[in-house]
Amino acid sequence: MIKILDCLDKDVRDKSNGIILNIIKAGANELEEGQQHPYYNQLSSDGTISQLIQLYKNEDESIVQYSFEQTFAYLFRTLPLPPIIRKEIVDLLKIVSDFEQLAFLAESQENHDAILEENFESELLKSKFHTIDDLKLIYNLLKYGSNSNKIKVALAVKDKVEKFADDEYLEEFNNSMEYEFLKLNDEGKLKIKDKATGIIALNTTII
């Protein structure tokens, strides 16, 4: 894998990175909360991760950067991002509203300060379009966070989260979706309610 990444032809490297992302993403598909990526140790020991970081630092095309960011979010699930790329990765994931990847990274407490920089907790659950990923991120921040960050997040989201545990509100929320394809099915509504209920339970131990 390193030999491919060392190729001088940028098009070849970009395609290689896409292939690597797909491999890493496939390896993460069956992971449960708290499980480390199955390829992390191998890719760390053989130098692939270091090579990917160097390529990312040298990349100036935003679409290619985002491919790298997804790769790192999958690989470093449950682990602290390397300090050299932590702020950059987290900031760009926030810019593109990739809350799914942020939720993965929030399984490591060491990523929390970067995620919560500039009072980011106040932005959670503002959009209708990634509610379940927002809730997953909130849950992980509360479950794995430091006491000070837990309190900050809990206070910021308490009222908003409690609404999603209410069937009537959840139905109104779903009906307010502008397009039919955005509406939740019964399974989607149940996932949101279950995650909200889990957050409420965590909140009772924090505030």
XYZ file of C-alpha atoms in Angstrom:
207
model
C 0.000 0.000 0.000
C 2.863 2.399 0.825
C 4.398 1.838 -2.628
C 1.196 3.030 -4.286
C 1.047 6.111 -2.059
C 4.675 6.897 -2.950
C 3.798 7.154 -6.647
C 4.819 10.487 -8.189
C 1.705 10.611 -10.381
C -0.910 12.628 -8.466
C -3.850 11.066 -10.324
C -2.648 7.613 -9.320
C -2.242 8.732 -5.697
C -5.716 10.278 -5.637
C -7.298 7.107 -7.018
C -5.279 5.055 -4.546
C -6.567 7.158 -1.671
C -10.129 6.554 -2.857
C -9.500 2.812 -2.899
C -7.946 2.957 0.576
C -10.953 4.916 1.876
C -13.355 2.290 0.514
C -11.324 -0.516 2.108
C -11.178 1.279 5.454
C -14.878 2.195 5.287
C -15.793 -1.428 4.543
C -13.729 -2.533 7.534
C -15.702 -0.156 9.759
C -19.170 -1.233 8.612
C -19.697 -3.872 11.284
C -18.051 -1.991 14.151
C -20.042 -1.416 17.306
C -19.603 1.559 19.601
C -16.246 1.424 21.370
C -14.607 -0.967 18.904
C -11.301 0.018 17.310
C -10.950 -0.232 13.532
C -9.667 -3.736 12.656
C -7.003 -2.396 10.272
C -5.608 0.330 12.517
C -2.759 -1.627 14.101
C -1.519 -3.015 10.790
C -1.700 0.339 8.975
C 0.009 2.052 11.889
C 2.856 -0.439 12.185
C 3.610 -0.587 8.447
C 3.772 3.208 8.121
C 0.656 3.657 5.982
C -1.034 6.024 8.436
C 2.058 8.224 8.686
C 2.209 8.321 4.890
C -1.473 9.241 4.652
C -0.974 12.070 7.140
C 1.928 13.453 5.122
C -0.057 13.279 1.884
C -2.991 14.991 3.578
C -0.779 17.817 4.832
C 0.509 18.353 1.289
C -2.931 18.228 -0.362
C -4.626 21.443 -1.508
C -7.745 20.145 -3.286
C -10.740 20.262 -0.951
C -12.490 17.197 -2.391
C -9.348 15.100 -1.916
C -8.866 16.539 1.579
C -12.378 15.427 2.498
C -11.592 11.905 1.320
C -8.592 11.901 3.669
C -10.712 13.271 6.521
C -13.225 10.445 6.163
C -10.369 7.952 6.099
C -8.926 9.320 9.345
C -12.329 9.477 11.055
C -12.946 5.791 10.346
C -9.398 4.747 11.266
C -9.185 6.723 14.499
C -12.597 5.722 15.817
C -12.176 5.346 19.623
C -8.641 6.803 19.316
C -7.210 10.320 19.612
C -6.430 11.933 16.287
C -2.737 12.814 15.984
C -2.249 16.400 17.269
C -0.662 17.438 13.954
C -3.994 16.977 12.135
C -6.597 16.962 14.931
C -7.859 20.541 14.742
C -7.724 20.613 10.955
C -9.693 17.383 10.541
C -12.323 18.290 13.122
C -12.786 21.831 11.791
C -13.321 20.620 8.236
C -15.768 17.923 9.334
C -17.737 20.622 11.149
C -17.713 22.861 8.074
C -19.267 20.124 5.921
C -21.621 19.061 8.754
C -20.326 15.488 8.785
C -21.707 14.651 12.210
C -21.454 10.916 11.596
C -17.660 11.142 11.412
C -17.541 13.540 14.365
C -19.555 11.018 16.384
C -16.926 8.361 15.609
C -14.148 10.677 16.776
C -16.104 11.562 19.921
C -15.557 8.000 21.157
C -12.140 9.305 22.273
C -12.167 11.970 24.990
C -8.955 13.479 23.613
C -10.835 14.670 20.527
C -13.536 16.464 22.510
C -11.885 19.836 23.049
C -11.347 20.199 19.304
C -14.950 19.192 18.598
C -16.378 21.604 21.181
C -14.171 24.538 20.217
C -16.020 27.859 19.765
C -19.072 26.574 21.676
C -19.930 24.008 19.028
C -22.361 22.344 21.428
C -24.777 25.217 20.719
C -24.905 24.169 17.039
C -26.107 20.647 17.775
C -29.661 19.748 16.717
C -30.083 23.012 14.810
C -30.562 21.234 11.484
C -33.273 18.705 10.647
C -31.114 16.855 8.167
C -28.720 14.944 10.429
C -30.664 14.566 13.667
C -29.662 10.973 14.398
C -25.975 11.762 13.836
C -26.278 14.827 16.096
C -27.778 12.623 18.787
C -25.016 10.030 18.389
C -22.417 12.777 18.727
C -24.119 14.184 21.826
C -24.349 10.725 23.373
C -20.636 10.069 22.862
C -19.645 13.493 24.185
C -21.664 12.819 27.337
C -20.552 9.210 27.735
C -16.822 9.653 27.132
C -16.250 13.312 28.011
C -14.498 15.033 30.879
C -16.750 16.300 33.672
C -16.495 19.910 32.508
C -17.329 19.052 28.901
C -20.172 16.763 29.959
C -21.786 19.569 31.937
C -21.319 22.055 29.095
C -22.909 19.742 26.531
C -25.695 18.539 28.829
C -26.812 22.081 29.610
C -26.709 23.087 25.947
C -28.814 20.221 24.608
C -31.091 19.183 27.489
C -34.308 20.860 26.336
C -33.807 20.044 22.657
C -33.084 16.377 23.309
C -36.067 15.880 25.606
C -38.411 16.848 22.772
C -37.204 13.931 20.666
C -38.244 11.451 23.338
C -41.847 12.621 22.959
C -43.867 10.734 20.332
C -46.134 13.673 19.527
C -43.233 16.068 18.980
C -41.372 13.484 16.918
C -44.393 13.081 14.644
C -44.687 16.862 14.219
C -40.970 17.071 13.505
C -41.266 14.386 10.841
C -44.286 16.003 9.207
C -42.423 19.308 9.000
C -39.915 17.832 6.548
C -40.247 19.716 3.284
C -39.683 16.720 1.029
C -41.173 13.259 1.313
C -37.830 11.491 0.841
C -36.487 13.239 3.952
C -39.226 11.865 6.188
C -38.396 9.144 8.679
C -39.922 5.704 8.604
C -40.975 4.003 11.839
C -37.514 2.512 12.313
C -35.878 5.914 11.877
C -38.213 7.521 14.410
C -37.538 4.717 16.872
C -33.773 5.172 16.512
C -34.085 8.874 17.277
C -36.349 8.275 20.268
C -34.084 5.540 21.669
C -30.958 7.678 21.337
C -32.714 10.683 22.881
C -33.869 8.505 25.777
C -30.302 7.305 26.297
C -29.048 10.884 26.376
C -31.708 11.880 28.898
C -30.571 9.016 31.134
C -26.965 10.221 30.907
C -28.041 13.797 31.610
C -29.651 12.782 34.891
C -26.228 11.665 36.148
C -24.529 14.882 35.001
C -26.832 17.803 35.831
